[in-house]
mmCIF file of N, CA, C and O and ligand atoms in Angstrom:
data_model
loop_
_atom_site.group_PDB
_atom_site.id
_atom_site.type_symbol
_atom_site.label_atom_id
_atom_site.label_comp_id
_atom_site.label_asym_id
_atom_site.label_seq_id
_atom_site.Cartn_x
_atom_site.Cartn_y
_atom_site.Cartn_z
ATOM 1 N N MET A 687 59.174 128.842 124.993
ATOM 2 C CA MET A 687 59.961 129.252 123.769
ATOM 3 C C MET A 687 60.718 128.528 123.037
ATOM 4 O O MET A 687 61.407 127.522 123.373
ATOM 5 N N VAL A 688 60.233 128.931 121.506
ATOM 6 C CA VAL A 688 60.562 127.848 120.455
ATOM 7 C C VAL A 688 61.819 128.286 120.066
ATOM 8 O O VAL A 688 61.832 129.579 119.551
ATOM 9 N N TYR A 689 62.867 127.619 119.614
ATOM 10 C CA TYR A 689 63.861 128.158 119.422
ATOM 11 C C TYR A 689 64.488 127.089 117.594
ATOM 12 O O TYR A 689 64.318 126.083 117.891
ATOM 13 N N LYS A 690 64.848 127.614 116.498
ATOM 14 C CA LYS A 690 65.067 127.206 115.525
ATOM 15 C C LYS A 690 66.524 127.500 115.250
ATOM 16 O O LYS A 690 67.272 128.357 115.333
ATOM 17 N N ILE A 691 67.082 125.825 114.939
ATOM 18 C CA ILE A 691 68.424 125.993 114.624
ATOM 19 C C ILE A 691 68.808 125.900 112.995
ATOM 20 O O ILE A 691 68.059 125.179 112.462
ATOM 21 N N LYS A 692 69.331 126.943 112.690
ATOM 22 C CA LYS A 692 69.729 127.406 111.511
ATOM 23 C C LYS A 692 71.081 126.255 110.947
ATOM 24 O O LYS A 692 72.246 126.709 111.968
ATOM 25 N N PHE A 693 71.479 125.923 110.230
ATOM 26 C CA PHE A 693 72.775 125.022 110.089
ATOM 27 C C PHE A 693 73.290 125.154 108.774
ATOM 28 O O PHE A 693 72.071 124.834 107.625
ATOM 29 N N SER A 694 74.345 125.558 108.631
ATOM 30 C CA SER A 694 74.466 125.516 106.967
ATOM 31 C C SER A 694 75.957 124.601 106.997
ATOM 32 O O SER A 694 77.087 124.631 107.481
ATOM 33 N N LYS A 695 75.771 123.578 106.107
ATOM 34 C CA LYS A 695 76.524 122.754 105.804
ATOM 35 C C LYS A 695 77.617 123.177 105.205
ATOM 36 O O LYS A 695 78.685 122.326 104.800
ATOM 37 N N LYS A 696 77.510 124.104 103.861
ATOM 38 C CA LYS A 696 78.527 125.223 103.572
ATOM 39 C C LYS A 696 80.059 125.721 103.987
ATOM 40 O O LYS A 696 80.730 125.174 103.965
ATOM 41 N N LYS A 697 78.808 126.126 105.224
ATOM 42 C CA LYS A 697 80.175 126.505 106.056
ATOM 43 C C LYS A 697 80.809 126.123 107.266
ATOM 44 O O LYS A 697 81.606 125.718 107.682
ATOM 45 N N CYS A 698 80.277 124.426 107.201
ATOM 46 C CA CYS A 698 81.031 123.497 108.452
ATOM 47 C C CYS A 698 82.298 123.354 107.851
ATOM 48 O O CYS A 698 81.820 122.529 106.334
ATOM 49 N N VAL A 699 83.049 123.068 108.605
ATOM 50 C CA VAL A 699 84.564 122.437 108.201
ATOM 51 C C VAL A 699 84.624 120.839 108.951
ATOM 52 O O VAL A 699 85.625 120.617 108.501
ATOM 53 N N GLY A 700 83.494 120.680 109.494
ATOM 54 C CA GLY A 700 83.602 118.922 110.223
ATOM 55 C C GLY A 700 84.815 119.209 111.373
ATOM 56 O O GLY A 700 85.090 117.681 111.231
ATOM 57 N N CYS A 701 84.797 120.254 112.171
ATOM 58 C CA CYS A 701 85.910 120.142 113.087
ATOM 59 C C CYS A 701 85.837 119.483 114.497
ATOM 60 O O CYS A 701 86.219 118.670 114.906
ATOM 61 N N GLY A 702 84.233 119.169 114.316
ATOM 62 C CA GLY A 702 84.057 118.069 115.145
ATOM 63 C C GLY A 702 83.293 118.890 116.759
ATOM 64 O O GLY A 702 83.061 118.453 117.787
ATOM 65 N N ALA A 703 83.554 120.044 116.879
ATOM 66 C CA ALA A 703 83.453 120.858 118.269
ATOM 67 C C ALA A 703 82.243 121.047 118.710
ATOM 68 O O ALA A 703 81.646 120.753 119.899
ATOM 69 N N CYS A 704 81.077 121.197 117.906
ATOM 70 C CA CYS A 704 79.699 121.115 118.482
ATOM 71 C C CYS A 704 79.390 119.747 118.640
ATOM 72 O O CYS A 704 78.407 119.728 119.629
ATOM 73 N N VAL A 705 79.782 118.915 118.013
ATOM 74 C CA VAL A 705 79.584 117.296 118.590
ATOM 75 C C VAL A 705 80.267 117.132 120.464
ATOM 76 O O VAL A 705 79.476 116.629 121.488
ATOM 77 N N VAL A 706 81.397 118.151 120.540
ATOM 78 C CA VAL A 706 82.014 118.141 121.621
ATOM 79 C C VAL A 706 81.160 118.905 123.025
ATOM 80 O O VAL A 706 80.414 118.197 123.899
ATOM 81 N N ALA A 707 80.635 120.036 122.448
ATOM 82 C CA ALA A 707 79.612 120.735 123.083
ATOM 83 C C ALA A 707 78.376 120.209 123.218
ATOM 84 O O ALA A 707 77.951 120.423 124.232
ATOM 85 N N CYS A 708 77.858 119.422 122.450
ATOM 86 C CA CYS A 708 76.387 119.236 122.615
ATOM 87 C C CYS A 708 76.090 117.809 121.754
ATOM 88 O O CYS A 708 75.682 117.875 120.399
ATOM 89 N N PRO A 709 76.822 116.516 122.462
ATOM 90 C CA PRO A 709 76.256 115.379 121.758
ATOM 91 C C PRO A 709 75.225 114.771 121.590
ATOM 92 O O PRO A 709 74.856 114.103 120.722
ATOM 93 N N GLU A 710 74.122 115.556 122.381
ATOM 94 C CA GLU A 710 72.845 115.367 122.199
ATOM 95 C C GLU A 710 72.284 115.445 120.743
ATOM 96 O O GLU A 710 71.139 114.918 120.162
ATOM 97 N N ASN A 711 72.625 116.833 120.373
ATOM 98 C CA ASN A 711 72.281 117.303 119.015
ATOM 99 C C ASN A 711 72.947 116.886 117.655
ATOM 100 O O ASN A 711 72.565 117.444 116.332
ATOM 101 N N TYR A 712 74.303 116.811 117.858
ATOM 102 C CA TYR A 712 75.332 116.932 117.124
ATOM 103 C C TYR A 712 75.948 115.464 116.377
ATOM 104 O O TYR A 712 76.458 114.884 117.447
ATOM 105 N N GLU A 713 75.668 114.833 115.252
ATOM 106 C CA GLU A 713 76.774 114.117 114.892
ATOM 107 C C GLU A 713 77.718 114.325 113.322
ATOM 108 O O GLU A 713 77.222 115.462 112.765
ATOM 109 N N ILE A 714 78.725 113.321 113.361
ATOM 110 C CA ILE A 714 79.179 113.767 112.076
ATOM 111 C C ILE A 714 79.032 113.085 111.163
ATOM 112 O O ILE A 714 79.206 111.723 111.209
ATOM 113 N N ILE A 715 78.386 113.365 109.873
ATOM 114 C CA ILE A 715 78.341 112.431 109.058
ATOM 115 C C ILE A 715 78.755 112.876 107.278
ATOM 116 O O ILE A 715 78.636 113.870 107.329
ATOM 117 N N GLU A 716 79.704 112.270 107.231
ATOM 118 C CA GLU A 716 80.750 112.328 105.979
ATOM 119 C C GLU A 716 81.162 113.481 106.050
ATOM 120 O O GLU A 716 81.045 114.427 105.166
ATOM 121 N N GLU A 717 81.901 113.397 107.238
ATOM 122 C CA GLU A 717 83.035 115.078 107.117
ATOM 123 C C GLU A 717 81.794 116.079 107.437
ATOM 124 O O GLU A 717 83.024 117.008 107.672
ATOM 125 N N LYS A 718 80.981 116.145 107.738
ATOM 126 C CA LYS A 718 80.427 117.120 108.041
ATOM 127 C C LYS A 718 79.114 117.243 109.133
ATOM 128 O O LYS A 718 78.811 115.882 109.470
ATOM 129 N N ALA A 719 78.755 118.093 110.276
ATOM 130 C CA ALA A 719 78.042 117.932 111.129
ATOM 131 C C ALA A 719 76.607 118.079 110.390
ATOM 132 O O ALA A 719 76.037 118.598 109.649
ATOM 133 N N LYS A 720 75.665 117.084 111.644
ATOM 134 C CA LYS A 720 74.626 117.176 111.166
ATOM 135 C C LYS A 720 73.742 116.963 112.446
ATOM 136 O O LYS A 720 73.666 116.563 113.186
ATOM 137 N N PRO A 721 72.900 117.969 112.957
ATOM 138 C CA PRO A 721 71.944 118.547 113.927
ATOM 139 C C PRO A 721 70.723 117.405 113.782
ATOM 140 O O PRO A 721 70.014 117.362 112.744
ATOM 141 N N LYS A 722 70.836 116.900 114.984
ATOM 142 C CA LYS A 722 69.482 115.481 114.936
ATOM 143 C C LYS A 722 67.946 116.176 114.609
ATOM 144 O O LYS A 722 67.435 115.941 114.051
ATOM 145 N N THR A 723 67.847 117.467 115.695
ATOM 146 C CA THR A 723 66.726 118.169 115.470
ATOM 147 C C THR A 723 66.786 119.912 114.967
ATOM 148 O O THR A 723 67.846 119.885 115.526
ATOM 149 N N LYS A 724 66.116 120.408 114.313
ATOM 150 C CA LYS A 724 66.121 121.885 114.206
ATOM 151 C C LYS A 724 65.249 122.871 114.986
ATOM 152 O O LYS A 724 65.356 123.810 114.788
ATOM 153 N N GLN A 725 64.907 121.944 116.079
ATOM 154 C CA GLN A 725 63.917 122.773 116.577
ATOM 155 C C GLN A 725 63.600 122.791 117.743
ATOM 156 O O GLN A 725 63.894 121.322 118.580
ATOM 157 N N ILE A 726 63.999 123.426 119.043
ATOM 158 C CA ILE A 726 64.307 123.372 120.283
ATOM 159 C C ILE A 726 63.533 123.904 121.340
ATOM 160 O O ILE A 726 63.175 125.057 120.833
ATOM 161 N N GLU A 727 63.141 123.729 122.675
ATOM 162 C CA GLU A 727 62.337 124.275 122.889
ATOM 163 C C GLU A 727 62.883 124.959 124.644
ATOM 164 O O GLU A 727 62.584 125.780 125.081
ATOM 165 N N THR A 728 64.138 124.366 124.650
ATOM 166 C CA THR A 728 64.865 125.276 126.016
ATOM 167 C C THR A 728 66.353 125.774 125.675
ATOM 168 O O THR A 728 66.917 125.249 124.611
ATOM 169 N N LYS A 729 66.550 126.777 126.594
ATOM 170 C CA LYS A 729 68.280 127.013 126.222
ATOM 171 C C LYS A 729 69.000 125.687 126.720
ATOM 172 O O LYS A 729 68.817 125.344 127.952
ATOM 173 N N ASP A 730 69.607 125.019 125.979
ATOM 174 C CA ASP A 730 70.480 124.022 126.280
ATOM 175 C C ASP A 730 71.772 123.967 125.593
ATOM 176 O O ASP A 730 72.434 125.200 124.939
ATOM 177 N N CYS A 731 72.459 122.771 125.294
ATOM 178 C CA CYS A 731 74.014 122.895 124.579
ATOM 179 C C CYS A 731 73.956 123.438 123.523
ATOM 180 O O CYS A 731 74.980 123.842 122.945
ATOM 181 N N ASN A 732 72.812 123.318 122.658
ATOM 182 C CA ASN A 732 73.034 123.948 121.488
ATOM 183 C C ASN A 732 73.395 125.304 121.217
ATOM 184 O O ASN A 732 73.954 125.665 120.351
ATOM 185 N N PHE A 733 73.152 126.083 122.766
ATOM 186 C CA PHE A 733 73.972 127.574 122.359
ATOM 187 C C PHE A 733 75.467 127.458 122.438
ATOM 188 O O PHE A 733 75.939 128.082 122.007
ATOM 189 N N ASP A 734 75.719 126.521 123.534
ATOM 190 C CA ASP A 734 77.400 126.269 123.369
ATOM 191 C C ASP A 734 77.997 126.006 121.922
ATOM 192 O O ASP A 734 78.973 126.438 121.732
ATOM 193 N N ALA A 735 77.282 125.314 121.499
ATOM 194 C CA ALA A 735 77.715 124.310 120.060
ATOM 195 C C ALA A 735 77.390 125.704 119.019
ATOM 196 O O ALA A 735 78.703 126.037 118.393
ATOM 197 N N GLU A 736 76.330 126.677 119.326
ATOM 198 C CA GLU A 736 76.769 127.444 118.218
ATOM 199 C C GLU A 736 77.510 128.955 118.200
ATOM 200 O O GLU A 736 78.399 129.059 117.801
ATOM 201 N N GLU A 737 77.743 128.878 119.736
ATOM 202 C CA GLU A 737 78.792 129.375 120.297
ATOM 203 C C GLU A 737 80.240 129.302 119.886
ATOM 204 O O GLU A 737 81.308 129.973 119.647
ATOM 205 N N ILE A 738 80.979 127.733 119.850
ATOM 206 C CA ILE A 738 82.242 127.126 119.827
ATOM 207 C C ILE A 738 82.400 126.851 118.490
ATOM 208 O O ILE A 738 83.339 127.034 117.953
ATOM 209 N N CYS A 739 81.260 126.855 117.662
ATOM 210 C CA CYS A 739 81.464 126.898 116.075
ATOM 211 C C CYS A 739 82.758 127.965 115.541
ATOM 212 O O CYS A 739 82.534 129.263 115.963
ATOM 213 N N PRO A 740 83.819 127.349 114.872
ATOM 214 C CA PRO A 740 84.508 128.165 114.499
ATOM 215 C C PRO A 740 84.185 129.205 113.085
ATOM 216 O O PRO A 740 85.069 130.288 112.456
ATOM 217 N N ASN A 741 83.503 128.594 112.866
ATOM 218 C CA ASN A 741 82.903 128.920 111.203
ATOM 219 C C ASN A 741 81.580 129.654 111.253
ATOM 220 O O ASN A 741 81.237 129.697 110.070
ATOM 221 N N LYS A 742 80.758 129.741 111.924
ATOM 222 C CA LYS A 742 79.505 130.337 112.385
ATOM 223 C C LYS A 742 78.495 129.420 111.686
ATOM 224 O O LYS A 742 77.385 130.152 110.630
ATOM 225 N N ALA A 743 78.539 128.637 111.473
ATOM 226 C CA ALA A 743 77.475 127.545 110.645
ATOM 227 C C ALA A 743 76.463 127.356 111.468
ATOM 228 O O ALA A 743 75.769 127.017 110.952
ATOM 229 N N ILE A 744 76.192 127.303 112.400
ATOM 230 C CA ILE A 744 75.152 127.163 113.347
ATOM 231 C C ILE A 744 74.371 128.680 114.019
ATOM 232 O O ILE A 744 75.251 129.694 114.808
ATOM 233 N N THR A 745 73.447 129.077 113.883
ATOM 234 C CA THR A 745 73.173 129.857 113.830
ATOM 235 C C THR A 745 71.101 129.671 114.789
ATOM 236 O O THR A 745 70.865 129.062 114.313
ATOM 237 N N ILE A 746 71.241 130.174 115.996
ATOM 238 C CA ILE A 746 69.810 130.304 116.807
ATOM 239 C C ILE A 746 69.157 130.895 116.769
ATOM 240 O O ILE A 746 69.277 132.237 117.305
ATOM 241 N N THR A 747 67.928 131.093 116.541
ATOM 242 C CA THR A 747 66.832 132.468 116.537
ATOM 243 C C THR A 747 65.639 131.682 117.049
ATOM 244 O O THR A 747 65.125 130.763 117.141
ATOM 245 N N GLU A 748 65.030 132.927 117.568
ATOM 246 C CA GLU A 748 63.591 132.558 118.277
ATOM 247 C C GLU A 748 62.450 132.258 117.416
ATOM 248 O O GLU A 748 62.290 133.214 116.502
ATOM 249 N N GLU A 749 61.813 131.521 117.571
ATOM 250 C CA GLU A 749 60.559 131.604 116.605
ATOM 251 C C GLU A 749 59.586 132.284 116.742
ATOM 252 O O GLU A 749 59.176 132.756 118.335
HETATM 253 S S1 SF4 B 1332 81.577 122.733 114.929
HETATM 254 FE FE1 SF4 B 1332 81.144 124.304 113.298
HETATM 255 S S2 SF4 B 1332 82.434 123.734 111.411
HETATM 256 FE FE2 SF4 B 1332 82.731 122.433 113.314
HETATM 257 S S3 SF4 B 1332 81.822 120.319 112.878
HETATM 258 FE FE3 SF4 B 1332 80.455 121.727 114.180
HETATM 259 S S4 SF4 B 1332 79.274 123.176 112.676
HETATM 260 FE FE4 SF4 B 1332 80.664 122.215 111.607
#
């Protein structure tokens, strides 16, 4: 299964929760989160990041 990460820079408030939940794929650059990759192949910590984001800036869909 391939999943696509949709990330809204506009919704991101730079709180860093996604980086704590999934440091493998998120970093903070210039006060906004940035996913290193937007395509994943397994259910991993990206789903934790999606769930924990207070502003729903991360949405993961099945390809
Ligand atoms: S958890 Fe959401 S609002 Fe917070 S830095 Fe990550 S993407 Fe941005």
